Structure formats: structure tokens, C-alpha cells
Coordinates of C-alpha atoms and ligand atoms in Angstrom, one line a residue:
M1 CA 107.8 42.2 -39.8
P2 CA 107.0 38.5 -41.0
R3 CA 105.2 35.7 -38.0
I4 CA 108.1 33.4 -38.6
L5 CA 105.4 30.4 -36.8
L6 CA 106.7 27.6 -35.2
V7 CA 104.7 24.2 -35.1
T8 CA 106.3 21.2 -32.6
G9 CA 104.1 18.2 -33.2
A10 CA 105.0 19.2 -36.5
A11 CA 103.9 15.6 -38.5
G12 CA 100.8 14.8 -36.2
F13 CA 97.5 14.3 -37.6
I14 CA 96.8 17.9 -36.3
G15 CA 100.4 19.5 -36.9
S16 CA 100.5 18.3 -40.4
N17 CA 97.4 19.4 -41.4
F18 CA 98.0 22.6 -39.6
V19 CA 101.6 23.4 -41.3
E20 CA 99.2 22.9 -44.7
L21 CA 96.7 26.1 -43.6
A22 CA 99.1 28.0 -41.9
L23 CA 101.3 27.7 -45.2
E24 CA 98.3 28.1 -47.7
A25 CA 97.6 31.5 -45.2
G26 CA 101.5 32.3 -46.3
Y27 CA 102.9 32.5 -42.8
A28 CA 106.6 30.6 -42.8
V29 CA 106.7 28.0 -41.1
V30 CA 110.0 25.8 -39.4
G31 CA 108.1 21.9 -37.9
Y32 CA 110.1 20.8 -34.8
D33 CA 108.5 16.9 -33.9
A34 CA 111.0 14.7 -33.2
L35 CA 109.1 12.0 -35.3
T36 CA 108.4 9.2 -32.9
Y37 CA 106.2 5.7 -33.4
A38 CA 102.6 8.9 -34.2
G39 CA 105.2 11.2 -36.2
H40 CA 105.5 11.1 -39.7
R41 CA 107.9 12.4 -42.3
E42 CA 105.3 11.2 -44.6
N43 CA 102.4 14.0 -43.1
L44 CA 104.7 16.9 -44.7
A45 CA 105.2 15.6 -47.7
A46 CA 102.8 17.4 -50.1
F47 CA 105.1 20.6 -48.4
E48 CA 108.7 19.3 -47.9
K49 CA 109.9 21.4 -51.2
H50 CA 107.6 24.5 -50.3
P51 CA 109.9 27.6 -50.1
K52 CA 108.7 29.0 -46.7
F53 CA 108.4 25.5 -45.2
T54 CA 111.9 24.5 -43.3
F55 CA 111.6 20.9 -40.8
V56 CA 114.1 20.7 -37.9
Q57 CA 113.5 17.4 -36.2
G58 CA 114.1 17.5 -32.9
N59 CA 112.3 16.2 -29.1
I60 CA 111.3 19.4 -26.9
L61 CA 112.6 18.0 -23.7
D62 CA 115.1 18.9 -25.6
Q63 CA 116.0 23.1 -24.6
E64 CA 119.2 23.9 -25.5
L65 CA 118.4 22.8 -29.9
F66 CA 114.5 24.4 -29.2
Y67 CA 116.3 27.3 -27.9
S68 CA 118.8 27.3 -31.0
T69 CA 115.6 26.9 -33.0
L70 CA 112.9 29.7 -31.5
Q71 CA 116.7 32.2 -32.1
K72 CA 118.7 30.6 -36.3
H73 CA 114.8 31.3 -37.3
Q74 CA 113.8 34.9 -35.4
V75 CA 110.7 32.4 -34.7
T76 CA 108.2 35.4 -33.1
W77 CA 105.2 32.7 -33.2
V78 CA 105.1 29.0 -30.9
A79 CA 101.9 26.9 -31.9
H80 CA 102.8 23.5 -29.9
F81 CA 101.0 20.2 -30.9
A82 CA 103.4 17.9 -30.1
A83 CA 102.3 15.1 -27.4
E84 CA 101.2 11.7 -25.8
S85 CA 98.2 11.7 -27.2
H86 CA 96.4 8.9 -27.5
V87 CA 94.1 7.5 -24.6
D88 CA 94.5 4.4 -24.2
K89 CA 99.0 4.4 -23.9
S90 CA 98.5 6.5 -21.4
I91 CA 96.6 3.8 -18.9
S92 CA 98.8 1.3 -20.0
G93 CA 102.4 3.1 -20.0
P94 CA 101.9 7.1 -18.5
G95 CA 105.9 7.4 -17.9
A96 CA 106.5 9.0 -21.3
F97 CA 102.8 10.9 -21.2
I98 CA 104.1 12.5 -18.2
E99 CA 108.0 13.1 -19.9
T100 CA 106.6 15.1 -23.2
N101 CA 103.6 16.4 -22.0
V102 CA 104.7 17.8 -18.7
N103 CA 108.4 18.4 -18.7
G104 CA 108.5 18.6 -22.3
T105 CA 106.6 21.0 -22.3
Y106 CA 108.4 22.8 -19.3
S107 CA 111.2 22.8 -21.8
L108 CA 109.5 24.5 -24.2
L109 CA 108.3 27.4 -21.7
M110 CA 112.4 27.7 -20.3
A111 CA 113.7 28.4 -24.3
A112 CA 110.7 30.6 -25.2
R113 CA 111.1 32.5 -22.6
K114 CA 114.5 32.8 -22.7
H115 CA 114.1 33.2 -26.5
Y116 CA 111.2 35.8 -25.4
E117 CA 113.8 38.2 -23.2
G118 CA 115.6 38.6 -25.7
L119 CA 113.8 40.2 -28.0
S120 CA 113.3 44.2 -28.9
S121 CA 110.4 46.4 -27.6
T122 CA 109.4 46.7 -30.7
E123 CA 108.8 42.2 -31.3
K124 CA 107.6 41.2 -27.4
P125 CA 104.3 42.7 -28.3
R126 CA 103.8 40.7 -30.6
F127 CA 105.5 37.4 -29.1
R128 CA 103.1 34.3 -28.7
F129 CA 103.1 30.8 -27.4
L130 CA 100.1 28.9 -28.1
H131 CA 99.4 25.9 -26.4
V132 CA 97.2 22.7 -28.1
S133 CA 95.1 21.1 -25.2
T134 CA 92.7 19.4 -25.1
D135 CA 88.2 19.2 -23.7
E136 CA 89.7 15.8 -21.4
V137 CA 90.6 18.0 -19.0
F138 CA 87.5 19.4 -17.7
G139 CA 87.1 15.8 -16.8
E140 CA 83.9 14.2 -18.1
L141 CA 79.6 15.1 -18.3
G142 CA 76.7 13.4 -17.8
P143 CA 73.5 13.3 -20.2
T144 CA 73.8 17.7 -20.6
G145 CA 75.6 20.3 -20.3
K146 CA 78.6 21.2 -21.7
F147 CA 83.2 22.7 -21.1
S148 CA 83.5 26.5 -22.0
E149 CA 86.0 28.6 -20.6
T150 CA 85.4 28.6 -17.1
T151 CA 84.6 24.9 -16.1
P152 CA 86.7 23.3 -13.8
Y153 CA 89.7 20.8 -14.5
A154 CA 89.2 17.8 -13.4
P155 CA 91.2 15.5 -16.0
N156 CA 90.4 11.7 -15.0
S157 CA 93.1 9.9 -17.4
P158 CA 97.1 9.9 -17.3
Y159 CA 96.6 11.7 -20.4
S160 CA 94.8 14.1 -20.1
A161 CA 97.0 14.8 -16.8
S162 CA 99.7 15.2 -17.6
K163 CA 98.0 17.9 -20.6
A164 CA 96.0 19.6 -17.5
A165 CA 99.8 19.7 -16.1
S166 CA 100.8 21.5 -19.0
D167 CA 98.3 23.6 -18.9
L168 CA 98.8 25.1 -15.5
L169 CA 102.3 25.1 -16.2
V170 CA 101.7 27.9 -19.5
R171 CA 99.1 29.6 -17.4
A172 CA 101.8 30.4 -15.1
W173 CA 104.5 31.9 -17.7
F174 CA 102.1 34.3 -18.5
H175 CA 101.5 35.1 -15.0
T176 CA 104.3 35.1 -12.8
Y177 CA 107.1 35.5 -16.7
G178 CA 104.7 37.4 -19.1
L179 CA 105.3 34.9 -21.3
P180 CA 101.5 36.0 -24.5
T181 CA 100.9 32.6 -23.7
I182 CA 96.9 31.7 -25.3
I183 CA 96.1 28.1 -24.5
T184 CA 93.4 26.5 -26.5
N185 CA 91.0 23.0 -25.8
C186 CA 89.8 21.0 -28.2
S187 CA 87.2 17.9 -28.8
N188 CA 87.9 15.4 -30.5
N189 CA 89.3 16.0 -33.9
Y190 CA 89.0 13.3 -37.1
G191 CA 90.0 13.6 -40.9
P192 CA 93.3 13.2 -42.8
R193 CA 96.5 11.7 -41.5
Q194 CA 95.2 10.7 -38.3
F195 CA 96.9 7.8 -36.6
P196 CA 95.3 4.8 -36.7
E197 CA 95.1 4.1 -33.3
K198 CA 92.2 5.9 -32.8
L199 CA 89.2 4.9 -33.3
I200 CA 87.8 6.2 -36.5
P201 CA 90.8 5.3 -38.8
H202 CA 91.3 2.3 -36.7
M203 CA 87.7 1.3 -37.2
I204 CA 88.2 1.2 -40.7
F205 CA 91.6 -0.9 -41.0
C206 CA 89.8 -3.4 -39.3
A207 CA 86.8 -2.8 -41.8
L208 CA 88.8 -3.6 -44.9
Q209 CA 90.9 -6.8 -43.2
G210 CA 87.1 -8.2 -41.8
K211 CA 88.7 -8.1 -38.4
A212 CA 86.1 -7.8 -35.4
L213 CA 85.3 -3.6 -34.4
P214 CA 86.1 -3.3 -31.4
V215 CA 83.7 -1.1 -29.4
Y216 CA 84.2 -0.5 -26.3
G217 CA 81.2 -1.2 -23.1
K218 CA 78.4 -0.7 -25.2
G219 CA 79.7 2.1 -27.6
E220 CA 76.8 4.3 -25.8
N221 CA 80.0 7.1 -24.8
I222 CA 79.7 10.3 -26.2
R223 CA 82.1 12.7 -28.2
D224 CA 81.6 16.0 -29.9
W225 CA 83.6 15.6 -33.0
I226 CA 85.2 18.3 -35.1
H227 CA 87.4 17.7 -38.4
V228 CA 91.0 18.4 -38.1
K229 CA 90.5 22.0 -40.5
D230 CA 88.2 23.5 -38.3
H231 CA 90.7 23.2 -35.4
A232 CA 93.1 23.8 -37.4
R233 CA 91.6 27.0 -37.9
G234 CA 90.6 28.3 -34.5
V235 CA 94.1 28.0 -33.6
L236 CA 95.3 29.8 -36.1
L237 CA 93.0 32.6 -35.3
A238 CA 93.9 32.5 -31.6
L239 CA 97.1 33.1 -32.9
E240 CA 96.0 36.2 -35.1
K241 CA 93.2 38.0 -32.9
G242 CA 93.5 35.9 -29.4
I243 CA 94.8 37.5 -26.1
P244 CA 97.8 37.1 -24.5
G245 CA 96.5 34.7 -21.2
E246 CA 93.4 33.7 -22.5
T247 CA 91.9 30.5 -23.2
Y248 CA 89.4 29.2 -26.0
C249 CA 87.3 26.2 -26.7
F250 CA 87.2 25.2 -30.2
G251 CA 84.0 22.3 -30.0
G252 CA 82.5 20.7 -33.7
N253 CA 79.0 20.2 -32.5
S254 CA 78.5 17.3 -33.1
E255 CA 77.7 15.0 -30.8
R256 CA 78.1 11.4 -31.5
K257 CA 77.4 8.0 -29.4
N258 CA 80.1 5.9 -30.8
L259 CA 78.5 3.3 -31.6
D260 CA 77.1 5.6 -33.9
V261 CA 79.9 6.8 -35.1
V262 CA 80.7 3.5 -36.1
H263 CA 77.4 2.7 -37.5
A264 CA 78.4 5.9 -39.4
L265 CA 81.6 4.9 -40.7
C266 CA 80.5 1.5 -41.9
S267 CA 77.5 2.6 -43.7
T268 CA 80.1 5.1 -45.6
L269 CA 82.2 1.8 -45.8
D270 CA 79.2 -0.7 -47.4
E271 CA 78.6 2.1 -50.8
L272 CA 81.9 2.7 -50.5
R273 CA 84.4 -0.3 -50.6
P274 CA 80.9 -3.1 -51.0
R275 CA 82.3 -6.0 -49.1
S276 CA 83.4 -8.8 -50.9
A277 CA 82.3 -11.8 -48.8
G278 CA 78.8 -10.0 -48.9
G279 CA 76.8 -8.4 -45.9
S280 CA 76.9 -4.7 -44.2
Y281 CA 80.1 -3.6 -42.5
R282 CA 77.5 -3.4 -39.3
D283 CA 78.2 -7.0 -39.4
L284 CA 82.2 -7.0 -38.1
I285 CA 80.8 -4.8 -34.6
S286 CA 82.2 -6.1 -30.9
F287 CA 81.3 -4.9 -27.8
V288 CA 85.2 -6.3 -25.8
T289 CA 85.8 -4.6 -22.7
D290 CA 85.1 -1.0 -21.5
R291 CA 88.0 1.5 -21.6
P292 CA 88.6 1.8 -16.8
G293 CA 87.6 5.1 -16.1
H294 CA 86.5 6.2 -19.7
D295 CA 85.1 8.9 -19.7
F296 CA 81.3 9.3 -21.0
R297 CA 80.6 12.8 -22.5
Y298 CA 82.4 15.1 -23.9
A299 CA 81.1 18.6 -25.9
I300 CA 81.3 22.2 -26.2
D301 CA 80.3 25.3 -26.1
D302 CA 82.8 27.4 -28.2
S303 CA 81.3 30.7 -28.4
K304 CA 83.2 32.8 -26.5
A305 CA 85.8 32.0 -30.0
Q306 CA 83.3 32.7 -32.0
R307 CA 81.9 36.1 -30.9
E308 CA 85.8 37.0 -29.8
L309 CA 87.9 35.1 -32.9
G310 CA 85.3 35.3 -35.4
Y311 CA 85.5 30.9 -35.7
V312 CA 83.3 29.6 -37.4
H313 CA 83.1 25.8 -38.8
H314 CA 83.2 25.1 -42.1
F315 CA 81.8 20.8 -41.3
K316 CA 78.7 21.2 -40.4
N317 CA 78.3 18.5 -40.7
F318 CA 80.1 15.3 -39.3
E319 CA 78.2 12.8 -42.1
S320 CA 79.3 14.5 -44.9
G321 CA 82.6 15.1 -43.1
L322 CA 83.4 11.7 -42.4
K323 CA 82.4 10.3 -46.0
E324 CA 85.0 12.3 -46.9
T325 CA 87.8 11.4 -44.3
I326 CA 87.2 7.6 -45.3
A327 CA 87.1 8.8 -48.8
W328 CA 90.7 10.3 -48.8
Y329 CA 91.5 6.8 -46.3
L330 CA 90.8 4.2 -48.9
S331 CA 92.4 6.2 -51.7
N332 CA 95.7 6.3 -48.9
L333 CA 96.2 3.1 -48.5
E334 CA 100.3 3.3 -49.4
W335 CA 100.7 5.3 -46.4
S336 CA 98.4 3.7 -43.8
K337 CA 101.3 0.8 -44.5
Q338 CA 103.6 3.5 -44.3
V339 CA 102.6 5.2 -40.3
T340 CA 101.6 1.8 -39.1
S341 CA 104.8 -0.7 -40.1
K342 CA 107.0 1.4 -38.3
P343 CA 109.1 0.2 -34.2
G344 CA 107.3 1.4 -31.4
V345 CA 103.1 0.8 -33.6
K346 CA 101.5 -1.5 -31.5
V347 CA 98.3 -1.5 -34.0
S348 CA 98.6 -3.9 -36.3
Y349 CA 97.0 -4.8 -40.0
D350 CA 97.3 -7.6 -42.6
W351 CA 98.1 -5.7 -45.6
S352 CA 97.7 -8.1 -47.7
K353 CA 94.2 -8.8 -46.8
I354 CA 93.4 -4.5 -47.5
Ligands
LIG1 P1 99.9 12.7 -32.8 O1 99.7 12.4 -31.5 O2 98.9 12.5 -34.0 O3 100.5 13.8 -32.8 C1 101.7 13.6 -31.7 C2 103.0 14.3 -32.4 O4 103.7 15.5 -32.2 C3 104.2 13.2 -33.3 O5 104.0 14.2 -34.6 C4 104.8 12.9 -32.4 O6 105.8 12.7 -33.6 C5 105.6 14.6 -31.7 N1 105.8 14.5 -30.1 C6 105.8 13.3 -29.6 N2 106.3 13.1 -28.2 C7 107.3 15.0 -28.9 C8 108.6 15.1 -28.5 N3 108.7 15.0 -27.0 N4 109.3 15.6 -28.8 C9 108.9 16.5 -30.0 N5 107.8 15.7 -30.7 C10 106.8 14.8 -30.2 O7 98.7 13.7 -32.2 P2 97.6 14.8 -32.3 O8 96.2 14.2 -32.4 O9 97.7 16.0 -33.9 O10 97.6 15.6 -30.9 C11 98.1 17.1 -31.3 C12 97.9 17.7 -30.2 O11 96.7 18.1 -30.7 C13 98.2 17.3 -28.4 O12 98.5 18.5 -28.0 C14 97.2 16.8 -28.5 O13 97.5 17.0 -26.4 C15 95.9 18.2 -28.8 N6 94.9 17.7 -29.4 C16 94.3 16.2 -30.0 C17 93.2 15.7 -29.3 C18 93.2 14.7 -31.0 O14 91.7 14.5 -31.0 N7 93.1 14.6 -31.7 C19 91.8 16.9 -29.1 C20 92.1 17.9 -28.8 C21 93.3 18.6 -28.1
LIG2 O1 89.0 15.0 -26.9 C1 89.9 15.0 -26.9 C2 90.4 14.2 -27.4 O2 90.3 12.7 -28.4 C3 91.9 14.0 -27.5 O3 92.3 14.9 -26.7 C4 92.9 12.9 -27.2 O4 94.3 13.2 -28.0 C5 92.5 12.2 -28.3 O5 93.0 10.6 -28.9 C6 91.1 12.1 -27.9 O6 90.3 11.3 -27.2 P1 89.2 9.5 -27.0 O7 90.1 9.1 -25.8 O8 87.7 10.6 -27.2 O9 89.8 9.2 -28.7 P2 90.0 7.7 -29.6 O10 89.8 7.6 -31.3 O11 90.8 6.6 -28.6 O12 88.4 7.2 -28.6 C7 87.0 7.9 -29.5 C8 86.8 7.3 -28.4 O13 85.8 5.8 -29.0 C9 86.3 6.8 -26.7 O14 84.5 6.7 -26.1 C10 86.7 5.3 -26.8 C11 86.4 4.5 -28.0 N1 86.9 4.3 -28.6 C12 88.3 4.0 -29.1 C13 89.5 2.9 -29.6 C14 90.6 3.1 -30.5 C15 86.6 2.1 -29.1 O15 85.3 1.9 -28.6 N2 87.2 1.8 -30.0 C16 88.4 1.5 -30.0 O16 89.1 0.5 -29.8

């Protein structure tokens, strides 16, 4: 039986990169997305006409529409990426995070269970509901150690608390109802099509405009950067080889202080697009008020995924992946202009200066 993959959040950053990979791997894909301020049909432009791709504009809170989409397309695997994903936004307005991340995941689980119950005895063992989560559910690390699948949950922001709550719902649906669920927890992604509210694209567009580069606190917080294509490959492997009820962590094996990331970004821009005003983009770095409750450090031990799924990092060097990513943004300025010019978008850039 062919695998029909339904991808929620397909029009977002990681979702669209995952759709691209799944189509390349030969799967039929149904993209499901509400197209919030963070979701864009532009992200799906390259495969809109692909014979194995269908798009449904829908909210994950719409249980009926989601259920009818599962039925209509005879979906065998769900990869659930849709979420409110920006930590700063969760601090200024937590309500949308509870609504989408917690209630939305509950709604999907209800619909997925109804769909699963109606499958034949040969189809049932093949069904999977994979929930994409974050390393932020584990809280923060000190200078040493790494998160793994056995780390207790200790979320610190409204975003990570909402993701933790959704993970626990997914876990309960496996244990109570036997829905074949898998959870993945990943570290900070970078790569093409990331919405410019997140550190790397935001810094690129501030720099190109000659605006201050706002580094929170002293820039000493550490993140473990993974290329989005490596994350997408990990999620596909978890669908193909993962065991229901299990969780798998993915990291990038690339821990960097935020200030080092911004320095690397400035050096690359100095090389690829020297400042017309002269000097280095580093001159624009400005230390600003820290994020409240800012987690100090994240790092992932993904040896379980390597051992059990055959997961490997294709992007081994963060700085060269970053250079490729910056080059992508420089040659896709129109994309950034379009996605940041929509209603509800908080970041704004003066495109006449870029
Ligand atoms: P994103 O903000 O770029 O995309 C989110 C997508 O979900 C958008 O297309 C948006 O339209 C859609 N969406 C939001 N609310 C919806 C709703 N109610 N109904 C239907 N669609 C809705 O996010 P991203 O960075 O691609 O993250 C995708 C997933 O991966 C999230 O679950 C996030 O928690 C998780 N994650 C992200 C990272 C990261 O570094 N970005 C790391 C680990 C895990
Ligand atoms: O760890 C995985 C998580 O990574 C995902 O679950 C989230 O969806 C994703 O947004 C990301 O969360 P972060 O908060 O780590 O990402 P962000 O890009 O917002 O910030 C990265 C670091 O850079 C963080 O320590 C805060 C800092 N920062 C961020 C911005 C936007 C700055 O110093 N200045 C900024 O302007």
C-alpha cells in the first residue's frame, strides 16, 4: 500500500523543507496549513504542480475538516509540524500558543484516532502519527551535559510549555488509545525559508538595511544548530523506521554562542555582500535587553536516532551551512519581501535600503 503523508504546517519553514524531501523520496503528500503570518504558499511554489502534491488550507483546530481530509486522501502517515513557533511572541501573547499548540494537537489526535479506528486490520499497523517537537521542552542546560530522550521535561517559556503539553497529549493517546504515535525533539534549525523573526534571517535583513543587530543580553546563550534538511531527514527516518510510543532526539552537533553565530554571519556577509558604507557588518552589533527567562544552553545527544534509525548529519560544518543559507537569502530577496509584507507580521524592513 502506498504511503500517503499528510503534513501539517506544510507552508512553514521546516514543514516546506520536509514536503520537498518527502516528494523527492517518492511519497504522495497532502500539505495542510492555515497560512498564518508564518505560513506561505510561496514556500510551496516549487512543488505546487507536482503530481503527487495536494494542498488543503485548513486550521488544525478544525477537527471535522482534518478528519475529512484524512478520509478523502486515505492518509497513512501524519507528520505534525503546525505550531506557533516563536518564543518571543509566546512571551508577549501566550494565548495563541495554548490555542494552536495544545488545543490544536488535541483536535488532531481526536480526528486521527477516529480515522485510525476505521482502518482495516492490514492498514492499522502501518499508520503513524508523528508529532514534531522541540528540545526546549527539556528546559535549559548549564555549561555541560546534553538532552536526550530520557531527560525530564522542565519547560520555561509559554512556547516550550505549550509544546511540552502537546507532547504529553500525544504520549497519552498512544498509551490509552493505542494510536501509533512517535515524538521527535529537535534543536535549533537553520536553512532556507525560515521566517525572518528568528535569529539568523532577522540578523541578515537588519544587516542589509544597515540597522542595529540586536543581540540579547551578552550573546552568551548557546544553541545547537541543525540544518533544516538534516532535521527533515530525521523526521522521515522516524516515520519509516521508528517504533510507535518512542521518542527520538535530533541535534546538529554544532553548539555555538549567539554572539559567535552573529560574528560568523557578519563575516560571511562582508565576503558575499560588502557594506556600501564601508567597514564590517560587525560594527552594527548592539547588545539589547535580554529575553525574559532566556534559557542559557541547549544541546542534544542524538545517539539513539543514529543507532536505531541510521540518522547521520549531512551538514557537518555549521559555518559552511550558514554560508549556503545566507547565499540563499541573498538570492531570494523577493521571497523575504513577500513573506514579511503580510498582515500580522511584527518584523518590518525598509526594502528600499536593501
Ligand atoms: P513556522 O512558524 O515556520 O511554521 C509553522 C507553520 O504552521 C506555518 O506554516 C503556519 O501557517 C502553520 N500553522 C500555525 N498555526 C496553525 C494552525 N492553527 N493550523 C494550521 N496550520 C497552522 O515553524 P517552524 O520553525 O517550521 O516549526 C515547525 C515545527 O517544528 C513546530 O512544531 C516547532 O515547534 C518545531 N520545531 C522547530 C524548531 C526550529 O528551530 N524552528 C526546532 C525544533 C522543533
Ligand atoms: O531549540 C529549538 C527552538 O529553536 C524551536 O523550538 C523554536 O521554534 C525556534 O524558534 C528556536 O527557538 P529560539 O528561541 O532558540 O530561536 P530564536 O531564533 O528566536 O533565537 C535564537 C537565540 O538568539 C536565542 O538565544 C535568542 C537569541 N536572539 C534571538 C533574536 C530573534 C537574539 O539574541 N536576538 C534576536 O533578535
